[in-house]
mmCIF file of C-alpha atoms in Angstrom:
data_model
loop_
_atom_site.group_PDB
_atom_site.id
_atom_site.type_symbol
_atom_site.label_atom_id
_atom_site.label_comp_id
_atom_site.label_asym_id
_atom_site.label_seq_id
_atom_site.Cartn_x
_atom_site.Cartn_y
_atom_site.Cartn_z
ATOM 1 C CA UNK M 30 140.539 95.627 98.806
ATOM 2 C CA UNK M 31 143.203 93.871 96.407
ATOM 3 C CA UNK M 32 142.299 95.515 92.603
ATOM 4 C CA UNK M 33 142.007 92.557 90.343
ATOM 5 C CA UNK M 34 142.158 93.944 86.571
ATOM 6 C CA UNK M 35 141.248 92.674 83.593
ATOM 7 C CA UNK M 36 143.673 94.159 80.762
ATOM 8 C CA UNK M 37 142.496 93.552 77.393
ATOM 9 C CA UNK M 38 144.784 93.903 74.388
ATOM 10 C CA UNK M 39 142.777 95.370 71.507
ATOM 11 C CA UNK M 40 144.060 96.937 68.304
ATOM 12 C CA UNK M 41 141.450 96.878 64.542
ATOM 13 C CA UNK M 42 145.019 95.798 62.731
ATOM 14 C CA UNK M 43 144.198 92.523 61.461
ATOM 15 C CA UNK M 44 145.627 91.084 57.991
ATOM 16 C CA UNK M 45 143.250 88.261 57.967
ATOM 17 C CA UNK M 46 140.032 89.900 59.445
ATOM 18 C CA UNK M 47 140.472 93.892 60.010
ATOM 19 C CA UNK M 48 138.135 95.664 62.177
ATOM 20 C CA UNK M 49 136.807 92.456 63.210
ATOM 21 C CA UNK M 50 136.393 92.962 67.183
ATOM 22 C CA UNK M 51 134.130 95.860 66.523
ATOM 23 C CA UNK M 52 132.164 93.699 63.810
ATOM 24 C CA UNK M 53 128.120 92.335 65.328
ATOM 25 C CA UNK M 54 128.853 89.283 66.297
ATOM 26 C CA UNK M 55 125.230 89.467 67.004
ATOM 27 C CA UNK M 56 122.066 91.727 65.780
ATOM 28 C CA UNK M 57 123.228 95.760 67.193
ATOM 29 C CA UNK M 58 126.225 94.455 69.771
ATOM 30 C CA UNK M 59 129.646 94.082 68.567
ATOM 31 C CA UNK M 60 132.501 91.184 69.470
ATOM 32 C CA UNK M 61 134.004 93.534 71.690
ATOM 33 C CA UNK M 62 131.159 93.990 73.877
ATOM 34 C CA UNK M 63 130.028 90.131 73.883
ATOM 35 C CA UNK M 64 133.073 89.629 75.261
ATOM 36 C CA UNK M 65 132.990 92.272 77.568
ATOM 37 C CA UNK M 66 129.421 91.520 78.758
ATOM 38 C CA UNK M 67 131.023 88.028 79.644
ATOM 39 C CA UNK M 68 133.887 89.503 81.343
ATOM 40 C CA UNK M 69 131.795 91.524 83.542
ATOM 41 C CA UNK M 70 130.443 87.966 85.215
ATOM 42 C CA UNK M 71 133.479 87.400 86.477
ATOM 43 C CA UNK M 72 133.169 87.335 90.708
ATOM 44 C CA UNK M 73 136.626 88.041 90.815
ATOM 45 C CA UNK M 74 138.177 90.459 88.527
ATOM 46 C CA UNK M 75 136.849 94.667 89.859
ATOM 47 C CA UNK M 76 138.399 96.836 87.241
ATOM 48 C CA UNK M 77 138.884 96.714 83.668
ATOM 49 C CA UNK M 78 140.868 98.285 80.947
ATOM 50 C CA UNK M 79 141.272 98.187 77.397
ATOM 51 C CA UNK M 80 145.154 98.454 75.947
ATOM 52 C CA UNK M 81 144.953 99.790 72.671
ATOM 53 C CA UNK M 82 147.549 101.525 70.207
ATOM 54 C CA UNK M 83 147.945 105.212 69.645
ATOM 55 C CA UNK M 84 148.150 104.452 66.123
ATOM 56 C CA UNK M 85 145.674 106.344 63.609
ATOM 57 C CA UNK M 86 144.028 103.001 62.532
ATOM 58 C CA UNK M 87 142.534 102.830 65.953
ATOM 59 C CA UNK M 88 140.976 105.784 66.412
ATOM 60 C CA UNK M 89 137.449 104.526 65.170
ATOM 61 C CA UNK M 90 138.282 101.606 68.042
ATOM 62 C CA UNK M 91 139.122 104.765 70.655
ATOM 63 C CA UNK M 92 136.429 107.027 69.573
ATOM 64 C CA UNK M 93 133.440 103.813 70.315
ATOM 65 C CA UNK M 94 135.317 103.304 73.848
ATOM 66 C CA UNK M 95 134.525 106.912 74.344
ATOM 67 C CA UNK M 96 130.922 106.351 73.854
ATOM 68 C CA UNK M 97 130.593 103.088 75.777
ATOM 69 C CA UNK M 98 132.580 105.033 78.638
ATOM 70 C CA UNK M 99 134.730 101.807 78.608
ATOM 71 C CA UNK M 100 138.403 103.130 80.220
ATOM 72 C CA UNK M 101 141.143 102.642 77.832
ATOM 73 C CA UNK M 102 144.713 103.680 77.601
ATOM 74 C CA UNK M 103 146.693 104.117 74.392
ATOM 75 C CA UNK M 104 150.402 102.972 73.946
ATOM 76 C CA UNK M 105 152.748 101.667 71.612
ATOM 77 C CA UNK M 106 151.696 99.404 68.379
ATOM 78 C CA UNK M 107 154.718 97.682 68.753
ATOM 79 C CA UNK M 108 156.079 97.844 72.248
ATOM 80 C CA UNK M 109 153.018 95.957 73.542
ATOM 81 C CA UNK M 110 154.420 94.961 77.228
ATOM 82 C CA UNK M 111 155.549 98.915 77.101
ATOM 83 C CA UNK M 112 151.588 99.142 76.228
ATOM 84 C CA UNK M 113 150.150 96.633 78.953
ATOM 85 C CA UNK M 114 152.551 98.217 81.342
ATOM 86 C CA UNK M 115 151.717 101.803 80.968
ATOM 87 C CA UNK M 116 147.856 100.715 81.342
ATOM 88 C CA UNK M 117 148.156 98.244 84.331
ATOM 89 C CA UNK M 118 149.991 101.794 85.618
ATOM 90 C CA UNK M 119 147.349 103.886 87.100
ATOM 91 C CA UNK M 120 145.979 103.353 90.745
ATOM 92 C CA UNK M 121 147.903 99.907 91.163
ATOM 93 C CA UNK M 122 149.573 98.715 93.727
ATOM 94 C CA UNK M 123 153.035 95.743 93.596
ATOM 95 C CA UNK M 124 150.741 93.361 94.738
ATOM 96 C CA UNK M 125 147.593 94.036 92.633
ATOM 97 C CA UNK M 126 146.372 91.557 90.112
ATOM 98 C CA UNK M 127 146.768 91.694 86.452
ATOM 99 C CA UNK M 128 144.627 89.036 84.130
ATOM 100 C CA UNK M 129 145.547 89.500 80.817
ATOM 101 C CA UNK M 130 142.926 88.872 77.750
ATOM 102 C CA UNK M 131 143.017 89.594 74.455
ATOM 103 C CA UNK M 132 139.969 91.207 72.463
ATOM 104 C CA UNK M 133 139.693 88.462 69.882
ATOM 105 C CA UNK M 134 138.070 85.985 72.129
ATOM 106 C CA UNK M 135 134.409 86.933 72.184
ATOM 107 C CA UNK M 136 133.167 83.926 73.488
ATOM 108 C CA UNK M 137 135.179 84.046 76.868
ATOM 109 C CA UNK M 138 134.453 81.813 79.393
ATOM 110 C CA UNK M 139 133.919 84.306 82.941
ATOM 111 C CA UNK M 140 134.029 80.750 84.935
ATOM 112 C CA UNK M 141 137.438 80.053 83.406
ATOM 113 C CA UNK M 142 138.479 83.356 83.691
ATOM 114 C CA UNK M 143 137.513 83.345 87.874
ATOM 115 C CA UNK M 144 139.392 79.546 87.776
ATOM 116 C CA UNK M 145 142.896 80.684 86.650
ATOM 117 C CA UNK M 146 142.329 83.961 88.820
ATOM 118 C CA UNK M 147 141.319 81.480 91.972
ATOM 119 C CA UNK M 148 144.491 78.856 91.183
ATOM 120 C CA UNK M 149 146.540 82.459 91.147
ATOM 121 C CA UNK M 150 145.381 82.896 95.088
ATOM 122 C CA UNK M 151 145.890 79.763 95.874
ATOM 123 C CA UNK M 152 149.555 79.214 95.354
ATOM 124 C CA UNK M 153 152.541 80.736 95.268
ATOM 125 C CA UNK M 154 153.376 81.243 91.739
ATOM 126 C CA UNK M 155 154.629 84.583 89.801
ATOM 127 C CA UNK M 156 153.152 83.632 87.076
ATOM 128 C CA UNK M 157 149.878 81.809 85.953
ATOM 129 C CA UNK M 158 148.805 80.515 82.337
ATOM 130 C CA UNK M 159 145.810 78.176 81.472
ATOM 131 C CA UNK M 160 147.849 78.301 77.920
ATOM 132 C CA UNK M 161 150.775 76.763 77.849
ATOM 133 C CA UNK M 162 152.334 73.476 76.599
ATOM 134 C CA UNK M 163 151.217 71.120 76.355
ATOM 135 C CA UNK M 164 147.793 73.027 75.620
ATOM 136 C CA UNK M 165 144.164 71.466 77.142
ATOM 137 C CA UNK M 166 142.107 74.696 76.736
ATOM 138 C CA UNK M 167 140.583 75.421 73.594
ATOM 139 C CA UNK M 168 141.847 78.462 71.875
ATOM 140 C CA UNK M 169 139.956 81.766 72.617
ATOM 141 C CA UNK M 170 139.818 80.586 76.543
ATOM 142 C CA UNK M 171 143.105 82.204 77.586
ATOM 143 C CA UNK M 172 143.473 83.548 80.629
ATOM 144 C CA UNK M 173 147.030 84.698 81.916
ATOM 145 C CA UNK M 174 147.502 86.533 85.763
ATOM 146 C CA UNK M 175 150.519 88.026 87.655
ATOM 147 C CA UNK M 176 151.211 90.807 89.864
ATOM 148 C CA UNK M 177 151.329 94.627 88.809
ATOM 149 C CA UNK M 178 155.047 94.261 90.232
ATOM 150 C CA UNK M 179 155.700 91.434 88.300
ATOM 151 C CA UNK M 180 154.694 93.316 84.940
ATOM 152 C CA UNK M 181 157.357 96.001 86.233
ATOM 153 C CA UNK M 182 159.742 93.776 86.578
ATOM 154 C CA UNK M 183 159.308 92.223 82.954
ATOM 155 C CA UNK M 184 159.061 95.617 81.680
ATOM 156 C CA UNK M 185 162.241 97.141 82.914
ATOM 157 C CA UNK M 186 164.336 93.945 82.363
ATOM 158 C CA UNK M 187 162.522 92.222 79.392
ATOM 159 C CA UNK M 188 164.794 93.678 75.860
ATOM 160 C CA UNK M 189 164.685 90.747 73.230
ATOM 161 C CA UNK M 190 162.383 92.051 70.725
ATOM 162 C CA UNK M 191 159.614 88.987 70.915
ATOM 163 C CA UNK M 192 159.354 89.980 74.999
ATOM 164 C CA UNK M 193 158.517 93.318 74.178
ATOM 165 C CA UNK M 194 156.077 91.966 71.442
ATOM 166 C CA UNK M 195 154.638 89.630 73.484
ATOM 167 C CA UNK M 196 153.748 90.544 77.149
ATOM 168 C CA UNK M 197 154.296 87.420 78.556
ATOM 169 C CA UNK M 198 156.867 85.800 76.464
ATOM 170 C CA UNK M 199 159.855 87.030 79.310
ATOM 171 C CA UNK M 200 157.710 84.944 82.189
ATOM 172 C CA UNK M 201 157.246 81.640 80.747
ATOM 173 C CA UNK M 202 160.687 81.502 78.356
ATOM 174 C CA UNK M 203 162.609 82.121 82.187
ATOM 175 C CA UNK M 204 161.285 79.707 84.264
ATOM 176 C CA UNK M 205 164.530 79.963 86.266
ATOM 177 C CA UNK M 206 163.703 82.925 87.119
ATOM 178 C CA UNK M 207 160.163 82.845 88.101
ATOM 179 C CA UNK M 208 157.615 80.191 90.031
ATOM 180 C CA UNK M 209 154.760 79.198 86.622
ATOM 181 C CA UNK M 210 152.032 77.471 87.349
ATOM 182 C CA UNK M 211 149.893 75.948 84.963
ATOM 183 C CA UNK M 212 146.610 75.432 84.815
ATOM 184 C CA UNK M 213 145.336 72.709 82.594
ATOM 185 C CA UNK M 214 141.533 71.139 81.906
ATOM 186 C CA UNK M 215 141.115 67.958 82.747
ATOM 187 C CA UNK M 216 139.922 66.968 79.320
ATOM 188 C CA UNK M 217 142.111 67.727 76.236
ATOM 189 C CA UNK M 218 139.617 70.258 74.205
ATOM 190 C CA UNK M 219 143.178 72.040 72.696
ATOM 191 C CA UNK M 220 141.571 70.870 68.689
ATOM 192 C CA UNK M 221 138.833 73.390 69.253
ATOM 193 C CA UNK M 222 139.080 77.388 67.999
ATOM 194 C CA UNK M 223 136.862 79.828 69.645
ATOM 195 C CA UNK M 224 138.371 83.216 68.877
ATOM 196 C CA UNK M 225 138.158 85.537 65.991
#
């Protein structure tokens, strides 16, 4: 069966709201998990993973994904495609699926989610963003896929510092190099915020 993984970015660094994906977004359940109870509606996606940092500042973050028994894998602060990489690593295969979230969108749409991962199946792209210019989506709905060998590939070639900051900066900044597709909504809702 193809593995189709959801990799969430999630760090408690934040200069303008820290700690805030483990705040209640509502009475006794946190952002984190709203989001991840939305996730887990998703038809398509059959593994998850949280990317966090091995940085002390998120040990409070490791030590309640410990007693959710939500799987997590611990990388660099910094070097976050070195991060995504080293958790996309285990059990994959090059043609595996990678959707890539971040943890600061609580509100995640699962139907959106399955969308981008569907339009991904469909065609022949590398590379698949519902995010990109110019942007229809609002923002907390973003949804990127590729392949597990695709994140390789970015990850052993990719050496500007903003592709190594950003995990899929090297994709969509060398579209000569790889096949994007973009997935828009047919309405322009881009003036709306729906992340943390």
């Amino acid at each position: 069966m193809l593995k189709i993984s959801a990799i969430i970015q999630a760090r408690l660094g934040s200069s303008r709201l820290p700690g805030k994906i483990l705040l209640d977004l509502i009475p006794n359940k946190t952002a984190l998990e709203c989001m991840l109870d939305r996730v887990a509606k998703s038809k398509l996606i059959n593994n998850l993973v949280i990317a966090t940092t091995d940085s002390d500042n998120d040990q409070r973050l490791v030590d309640f994904l410990h007693a959710k028994q939500i799987n997590f894998v611990r990388g660099s602060e910094d070097d976050v495609l070195a991060r995504y990489y080293q958790s996309a690593q285990f059990d994959h295969q090059a043609d595996d699926i990678i959707v890539r979230l971040t943890s600061d969108c609580p509100v995640i749409d699962y139907r959106i989610i399955d969308k981008v991962v569907q339009f991904y199946l469909d065609n022949n792209f590398d590379f698949v963003s519902n995010s990109l210019e110019p942007y229809s989506f609002p923002d907390g709905m973003d949804v990127e896929v590729f392949s597990f060998d695709l994140l390789r590939r970015a990850h052993e070639e990719a050496i500007l510092p903003s592709h190594r900051e950003h995990v899929t900066f090297y994709f969509w900044q060398n579209p000569d190099k790889f096949k994007i597709g973009y997935y828009q909504h047919p309405t322009n809702l881009s003036s709306h915020r729906l992340t943390l």
